[in-house]
Coordinates of C-alpha atoms and ligand atoms in Angstrom, one line a residue:
M73 CA 25.7 -21.7 -14.1
A74 CA 23.5 -23.7 -10.6
K75 CA 19.8 -24.3 -12.9
E76 CA 16.9 -25.2 -10.7
R77 CA 13.4 -25.4 -11.6
T78 CA 9.6 -24.0 -10.3
Q79 CA 6.5 -23.0 -11.4
V80 CA 6.3 -19.4 -10.7
G81 CA 9.6 -17.5 -10.2
I82 CA 8.6 -14.0 -7.8
I83 CA 11.0 -11.3 -7.8
G84 CA 10.2 -9.4 -4.3
A85 CA 9.5 -10.5 -0.8
G86 CA 6.8 -7.4 0.3
P87 CA 3.7 -7.8 0.8
A88 CA 2.8 -9.1 -3.0
G89 CA 5.1 -11.0 -4.0
L90 CA 4.8 -13.4 0.0
M91 CA 1.7 -13.3 0.0
L92 CA 1.6 -13.9 -3.8
S93 CA 3.4 -17.1 -3.0
H94 CA 1.5 -17.7 0.4
L95 CA -1.9 -18.4 -1.8
L96 CA -0.4 -20.2 -4.0
A97 CA 1.4 -22.8 -1.4
R98 CA -2.3 -23.4 -1.3
V99 CA -3.0 -24.5 -4.2
G100 CA -0.5 -26.3 -4.9
I101 CA 1.7 -24.6 -7.1
D102 CA 5.5 -24.0 -6.6
S103 CA 7.2 -20.7 -6.3
V104 CA 10.8 -19.3 -5.2
V105 CA 11.0 -16.1 -3.6
L106 CA 14.1 -13.8 -4.8
E107 CA 14.8 -10.4 -2.7
R108 CA 17.2 -7.8 -2.6
R109 CA 17.2 -6.7 0.2
S110 CA 17.9 -8.8 3.9
R111 CA 14.8 -10.5 5.5
E112 CA 15.8 -7.9 8.8
Y113 CA 15.2 -4.7 6.0
V114 CA 12.0 -6.2 4.9
E115 CA 11.0 -6.9 7.8
K116 CA 11.5 -3.6 9.5
R117 CA 10.7 -1.3 7.1
V118 CA 8.1 0.8 7.9
R119 CA 5.1 1.4 5.7
A120 CA 1.4 1.5 5.3
G121 CA -1.3 0.6 8.5
V122 CA -4.5 0.0 7.5
L123 CA -5.9 -3.7 6.3
E124 CA -9.4 -3.5 4.4
Q125 CA -11.3 -6.0 5.8
G126 CA -11.2 -8.5 2.3
T127 CA -7.5 -8.1 3.5
V128 CA -7.9 -9.6 7.0
N129 CA -11.0 -12.2 6.0
L130 CA -7.7 -13.3 3.5
M131 CA -5.2 -13.6 5.8
R132 CA -7.7 -15.3 8.6
E133 CA -8.9 -17.9 5.8
T134 CA -5.7 -18.5 4.7
G135 CA -3.6 -19.1 8.3
V136 CA -1.8 -16.3 8.6
G137 CA -4.5 -14.5 11.2
A138 CA -3.7 -15.2 14.5
R139 CA -1.0 -12.3 15.1
M140 CA -3.2 -10.3 13.2
D141 CA -5.9 -11.0 15.4
R142 CA -4.6 -10.5 18.8
E143 CA -2.3 -7.0 18.1
G144 CA -4.1 -5.5 15.1
L145 CA -6.7 -2.9 16.3
V146 CA -9.6 -3.3 14.6
H147 CA -11.2 0.0 13.8
R148 CA -14.9 1.0 13.9
G149 CA -15.0 4.2 11.8
I150 CA -12.1 7.4 11.0
A151 CA -12.8 10.9 11.7
L152 CA -12.9 14.0 9.3
R153 CA -11.2 17.1 11.3
F154 CA -12.0 20.1 9.6
E155 CA -12.5 24.2 11.2
G156 CA -11.7 22.7 14.3
G157 CA -13.8 20.3 14.5
D158 CA -14.4 16.4 14.4
H159 CA -16.8 14.4 11.6
R160 CA -16.9 10.8 12.3
I161 CA -17.1 8.1 9.1
D162 CA -18.9 5.6 11.0
F163 CA -17.8 3.0 9.0
E164 CA -19.8 -0.1 10.6
D165 CA -23.2 1.3 10.2
L166 CA -22.3 2.7 6.7
T167 CA -21.2 -0.5 5.4
G168 CA -22.9 -3.2 6.5
G169 CA -21.0 -4.4 9.2
S170 CA -17.8 -4.0 7.4
T171 CA -14.1 -2.4 9.7
I172 CA -10.3 -1.7 9.3
T173 CA -8.0 -2.7 10.8
V174 CA -4.3 -1.0 11.6
Y175 CA -1.8 -3.6 11.8
G176 CA 1.6 -2.5 10.6
Q177 CA 2.0 -3.7 6.6
Q178 CA 5.7 -4.9 8.3
E179 CA 3.8 -6.9 10.4
V180 CA 1.9 -8.3 7.6
V181 CA 5.5 -9.3 6.1
K182 CA 7.1 -10.8 8.9
D183 CA 3.6 -13.1 9.8
L184 CA 4.1 -14.0 5.4
I185 CA 7.7 -14.7 6.1
A186 CA 7.5 -16.7 9.2
A187 CA 5.1 -18.9 7.8
R188 CA 6.6 -19.3 3.6
L189 CA 9.8 -20.3 6.1
A190 CA 7.7 -22.6 8.1
A191 CA 6.4 -24.3 4.9
G192 CA 10.0 -25.1 3.2
Q193 CA 9.9 -22.8 0.7
R194 CA 12.3 -21.3 -1.3
L195 CA 13.0 -18.3 0.0
H196 CA 15.7 -16.3 -0.6
F197 CA 17.0 -12.9 0.8
E198 CA 20.4 -10.4 -0.8
I199 CA 20.1 -11.6 -3.8
E200 CA 21.8 -10.0 -6.9
D201 CA 21.4 -9.2 -10.4
V202 CA 18.0 -10.4 -10.9
S203 CA 17.0 -10.7 -14.2
A204 CA 14.0 -11.9 -16.4
H205 CA 14.7 -13.8 -19.7
D206 CA 12.4 -14.9 -22.2
V207 CA 9.5 -14.0 -21.4
S208 CA 7.2 -14.1 -24.4
S209 CA 8.5 -18.2 -24.5
S210 CA 6.7 -21.1 -22.6
A211 CA 10.0 -21.0 -20.8
P212 CA 11.1 -18.0 -19.0
K213 CA 14.2 -17.8 -16.7
L214 CA 15.0 -15.7 -13.7
R215 CA 18.6 -15.6 -13.4
Y216 CA 21.2 -14.2 -10.3
T217 CA 23.3 -14.8 -7.8
L218 CA 23.3 -15.9 -4.5
G219 CA 26.1 -15.6 -2.6
D220 CA 29.0 -17.1 -4.9
E221 CA 26.9 -18.9 -7.2
S222 CA 25.2 -17.4 -10.4
V223 CA 21.9 -19.2 -10.7
E224 CA 19.4 -19.8 -13.5
L225 CA 15.7 -20.6 -12.2
E226 CA 13.4 -21.8 -14.9
C227 CA 9.6 -21.2 -14.3
D228 CA 6.6 -21.5 -16.3
F229 CA 5.3 -18.0 -15.2
I230 CA 7.5 -15.2 -13.7
A231 CA 5.8 -12.6 -11.2
G232 CA 7.3 -9.0 -11.0
C233 CA 6.3 -8.2 -7.6
D234 CA 9.3 -6.0 -6.8
G235 CA 8.3 -2.4 -6.6
F236 CA 8.7 0.8 -8.1
H237 CA 12.4 0.9 -8.6
G238 CA 12.3 -2.9 -9.6
V239 CA 13.7 -4.6 -12.7
S240 CA 11.2 -6.5 -13.7
R241 CA 8.9 -4.4 -15.7
D242 CA 12.4 -3.7 -17.2
A243 CA 11.9 -7.2 -18.6
I244 CA 8.6 -5.8 -20.9
P245 CA 9.6 -4.4 -24.2
A246 CA 9.4 -0.7 -23.6
D247 CA 6.6 0.4 -26.9
H248 CA 4.2 -2.9 -25.3
L249 CA 3.6 -0.3 -21.5
T250 CA 1.7 2.9 -21.4
R251 CA 2.7 4.6 -18.2
Y252 CA 0.4 7.1 -17.0
E253 CA 1.7 9.4 -13.6
R254 CA 0.7 11.8 -11.3
E255 CA 3.0 13.8 -8.7
Y256 CA 1.5 15.3 -6.8
P257 CA 3.1 18.6 -5.4
F258 CA 3.5 17.7 -2.1
G259 CA 4.9 14.6 0.4
W260 CA 4.4 13.8 3.8
V261 CA 7.2 13.9 6.8
G262 CA 6.2 10.6 9.2
I263 CA 6.6 9.8 12.2
L264 CA 6.3 7.1 14.6
A265 CA 6.6 8.1 18.5
S266 CA 7.1 6.1 21.4
V267 CA 3.6 7.7 22.8
A268 CA -0.1 6.4 23.1
P269 CA -2.0 7.2 20.1
S270 CA -4.0 11.1 21.4
A271 CA -7.2 9.3 19.8
E272 CA -8.6 6.3 19.3
E273 CA -9.2 6.3 15.8
L274 CA -7.5 7.9 12.9
I275 CA -7.7 11.6 12.2
Y276 CA -7.8 13.0 8.9
S277 CA -7.2 16.6 9.0
S278 CA -7.1 19.4 6.0
H279 CA -6.2 22.7 7.6
D280 CA -5.5 25.5 6.4
R281 CA -1.7 25.3 6.7
G282 CA -1.6 21.8 5.4
F283 CA -2.8 18.4 5.8
A284 CA -1.9 16.2 9.1
L285 CA -2.8 12.9 10.0
L286 CA -2.6 10.5 13.8
S287 CA -2.8 7.4 13.0
M288 CA -1.0 4.0 15.2
R289 CA 0.6 1.0 15.2
S290 CA -0.7 -0.1 18.7
P291 CA -1.5 0.8 21.6
T292 CA 1.9 2.7 22.8
L293 CA 3.0 3.1 19.5
T294 CA 1.3 6.8 17.5
R295 CA 2.1 7.3 13.8
L296 CA 1.7 10.7 12.8
Y297 CA 2.5 12.3 9.1
V298 CA 2.5 16.5 8.5
Q299 CA 1.7 17.6 4.7
C300 CA 4.9 19.3 3.7
D301 CA 6.9 20.8 0.6
R302 CA 7.8 18.5 -2.4
S303 CA 11.2 20.5 -2.4
D304 CA 11.8 19.7 1.4
T305 CA 13.9 17.5 3.1
I306 CA 14.2 15.2 6.2
D307 CA 16.6 17.9 7.3
D308 CA 13.9 20.7 6.9
W309 CA 12.2 18.5 9.6
P310 CA 13.7 18.5 12.8
D311 CA 11.7 16.6 15.4
A312 CA 10.5 20.7 16.9
R313 CA 9.1 21.5 14.1
I314 CA 7.2 18.5 13.5
W315 CA 5.7 19.0 17.0
E316 CA 4.7 22.6 16.5
E317 CA 2.8 21.8 12.8
L318 CA 1.2 18.7 14.1
H319 CA -0.4 20.6 17.2
L320 CA -1.4 23.3 15.1
R321 CA -2.9 21.3 12.3
L322 CA -4.9 19.0 14.5
A323 CA -6.0 21.7 16.9
T324 CA -9.7 21.9 18.0
D325 CA -12.2 24.2 19.2
E326 CA -12.6 21.6 21.9
G327 CA -9.3 21.6 22.9
F328 CA -7.4 18.7 21.5
E329 CA -4.3 17.0 23.1
L330 CA -1.5 15.8 20.8
K331 CA 1.0 13.5 23.4
E332 CA 4.2 14.1 22.1
G333 CA 6.7 10.7 22.8
P334 CA 10.6 10.1 21.7
I335 CA 10.3 10.2 17.6
V336 CA 11.7 6.5 17.1
E337 CA 11.4 6.6 13.0
K338 CA 10.9 9.3 10.7
T339 CA 10.4 9.3 7.3
I340 CA 9.9 11.4 3.9
A341 CA 7.3 10.2 1.2
W342 CA 6.1 11.7 -1.9
M343 CA 3.1 11.5 -3.1
H344 CA 2.2 10.6 -6.9
S345 CA 0.4 8.1 -8.4
V346 CA 1.8 5.6 -11.3
V347 CA -0.3 3.0 -13.4
T348 CA 1.1 1.0 -16.1
E349 CA -0.6 -0.8 -18.6
P350 CA -1.0 -3.8 -19.5
M351 CA 0.1 -5.5 -16.7
Q352 CA 1.2 -8.7 -18.4
H353 CA 3.2 -9.5 -21.3
G354 CA 3.7 -12.7 -21.9
R355 CA 4.4 -14.8 -19.1
L356 CA 5.4 -11.6 -17.4
F357 CA 2.8 -10.9 -14.3
L358 CA 3.4 -7.1 -12.4
A359 CA 1.9 -7.3 -9.2
G360 CA 2.0 -4.3 -6.5
D361 CA 4.0 -1.4 -6.7
A362 CA 5.9 -2.8 -9.6
A363 CA 2.5 -1.7 -12.0
H364 CA 1.0 0.7 -9.5
I365 CA 1.6 3.1 -7.3
V366 CA -1.6 5.4 -5.2
P367 CA -0.9 8.6 -2.3
A368 CA -1.2 6.8 1.1
T369 CA -3.8 8.7 1.4
G370 CA -6.8 6.5 1.6
A371 CA -4.6 4.0 2.9
K372 CA -5.0 1.4 -0.7
G373 CA -1.5 0.9 -1.4
L374 CA -1.1 -2.8 0.5
N375 CA -4.5 -4.2 0.3
L376 CA -4.7 -3.3 -3.7
A377 CA -1.0 -5.2 -3.8
V378 CA -3.0 -8.3 -1.6
H379 CA -6.0 -8.2 -4.3
V380 CA -3.9 -8.2 -7.3
V381 CA -1.8 -10.9 -5.5
R382 CA -5.5 -12.7 -5.2
V383 CA -6.0 -12.2 -8.6
L384 CA -2.9 -14.0 -9.9
S385 CA -2.7 -16.8 -8.0
A386 CA -6.9 -17.4 -8.6
A387 CA -5.4 -17.0 -12.6
L388 CA -2.6 -19.7 -12.4
D389 CA -4.7 -22.1 -10.0
L390 CA -6.8 -22.5 -13.0
W391 CA -4.4 -22.4 -15.6
Y392 CA -2.5 -25.6 -13.8
R393 CA -5.7 -27.4 -13.1
S394 CA -7.3 -27.5 -16.2
G395 CA -5.3 -25.1 -18.9
S396 CA -7.6 -22.8 -19.6
P397 CA -5.3 -19.3 -20.4
A398 CA -8.5 -17.4 -19.9
A399 CA -8.2 -15.8 -16.5
L400 CA -4.6 -15.1 -17.0
A401 CA -5.7 -13.9 -20.4
A402 CA -7.9 -12.1 -18.2
Y403 CA -5.2 -10.3 -15.6
S404 CA -4.6 -7.1 -16.4
E405 CA -8.2 -6.2 -17.6
T406 CA -9.8 -7.7 -13.7
C407 CA -7.0 -6.0 -11.9
L408 CA -6.7 -2.7 -13.8
R409 CA -10.3 -1.9 -12.9
R410 CA -9.7 -2.4 -9.3
V411 CA -6.1 -0.2 -9.5
W412 CA -8.0 2.5 -11.6
R413 CA -10.8 2.8 -8.8
A414 CA -8.5 2.9 -5.9
Q415 CA -6.5 5.6 -7.9
H416 CA -9.6 7.4 -8.1
F417 CA -10.4 6.7 -4.8
S418 CA -7.0 8.2 -3.3
Y419 CA -6.8 11.3 -6.0
W420 CA -10.4 12.0 -4.1
M421 CA -9.4 11.7 -0.9
T422 CA -5.9 13.7 -1.3
T423 CA -7.4 16.2 -3.4
M424 CA -10.1 16.9 -0.5
L425 CA -7.3 17.1 2.0
H426 CA -4.0 18.7 1.1
R427 CA -3.2 22.2 0.6
F428 CA -1.7 23.1 -3.3
P429 CA 0.4 25.5 -4.0
T430 CA -1.3 26.8 -6.7
D431 CA -4.6 26.9 -4.7
D432 CA -6.4 29.9 -3.8
A433 CA -9.3 31.7 -1.3
F434 CA -11.9 30.3 -3.9
Q435 CA -10.5 26.4 -3.7
R436 CA -10.1 26.2 -1.0
K437 CA -14.0 27.6 0.0
L438 CA -14.5 24.6 -2.0
Q439 CA -12.9 21.9 -0.3
L440 CA -14.8 23.2 2.6
A441 CA -17.5 23.0 1.0
Q442 CA -16.8 19.5 0.3
L443 CA -15.9 17.8 3.4
R444 CA -18.5 19.2 4.9
W445 CA -20.7 17.5 2.3
V446 CA -18.9 14.2 3.0
S447 CA -19.2 14.5 6.5
S448 CA -23.1 15.3 6.6
S449 CA -24.8 13.8 3.5
R450 CA -25.0 10.1 4.4
D451 CA -24.3 9.1 0.7
A452 CA -21.4 10.8 0.3
A453 CA -20.1 9.6 3.6
A454 CA -21.2 6.0 2.5
S455 CA -19.3 6.0 -0.7
L456 CA -16.1 7.5 1.5
A457 CA -16.4 4.3 3.7
E458 CA -17.1 1.4 0.9
N459 CA -13.7 2.7 -0.7
Y460 CA -12.4 3.1 2.9
V461 CA -13.0 -0.4 3.7
G462 CA -12.7 -2.0 0.5
I463 CA -15.0 -2.2 -2.7
V464 CA -16.4 -5.3 -3.0
R465 CA -17.6 -4.5 -6.7
V466 CA -15.9 -2.2 -9.1
Ligands
PHB721 C1 -0.1 4.7 8.6 O1 -0.8 4.5 9.5 O2 1.0 4.1 8.4 C2 -2.1 5.1 7.6 C3 -2.3 5.2 7.9 C4 -3.5 5.8 6.8 C5 -3.5 6.7 6.3 C6 -1.8 6.2 5.5 C7 -0.6 5.8 6.5 O3 -4.1 6.8 4.3

């Protein structure tokens, strides 16, 4: 078995793992990133698309923001659409100048991969059988197979950034972990269509038939979602049905026109929330979907992952510079405050905008009363805006 060494072994080349490696490199800490999938797969994986102000600033400040600044779309607000009309939430005005940037997660991933490879980073794709060992000791290890070779990677620390289905959580004894979970009884059918977006800003529509969302990726690519039942499969949603529902759910009294175009990508995803506590065991630190999943309604998933690895890289930096374990010891508690804030916001947005199968007419009236309040009270709108652009204090 080949032996290698690094300071921080990172499992997963999604936004969490790549950003962590990038931030560590900037403070002179060596890391190795291991990814089960191919480079092509992770660069094409269509996911979220909204970057908070803090994520945008971080990308810029750490030298990976050039393409985002060229191609990303800066949005100063969103629309809540209900009862046939739009109610704009003006982020810039309500937050004292913050905005969001629409830039696909896979674009962030591409930029980070390019930066890591340009820096000569050990970043391995298509690795097999990765496992974490001795995480409670001061010499944790990762074992994996790369091509024909079995490798043992000695590390000071391990970061588990390998997503919900990853292996890193399994390295923590089950009786040390508590899992908090909420399944929503619906999902989203998502499409990417080759057509100019029918609106300039995102539209979150709460309709009697269910939720719909208009988003975008570029001036020529529209991203659209429709709420579907938990029991649906993608086969239940032929293109014609998706367009029909989108037209119905996005209709306004003023005759909103939804432009159709060829569907280039179609996905189905379930809405659920998961938090695993604590996010650390010995020298293994969990970050991103490995520890926390939020429903997509609040657009928090990627931003939360970025926030968490920022905390982790600062804590590791402190340890390497001064030997102080204080920030590492506080990692889980520090992150979980933000994780739960994001959970609450995502839950709040999700329940405000979707139809639940158990909802009665009374519940719908309550939902509409809430939507009217959020869009007419400045304080209520400001609370949505503050959470959406990325809360500073938690
Ligand atoms: C997206 O563009 O993919 C998107 C935007 C906003 C959300 C979720 C997804 O809340």
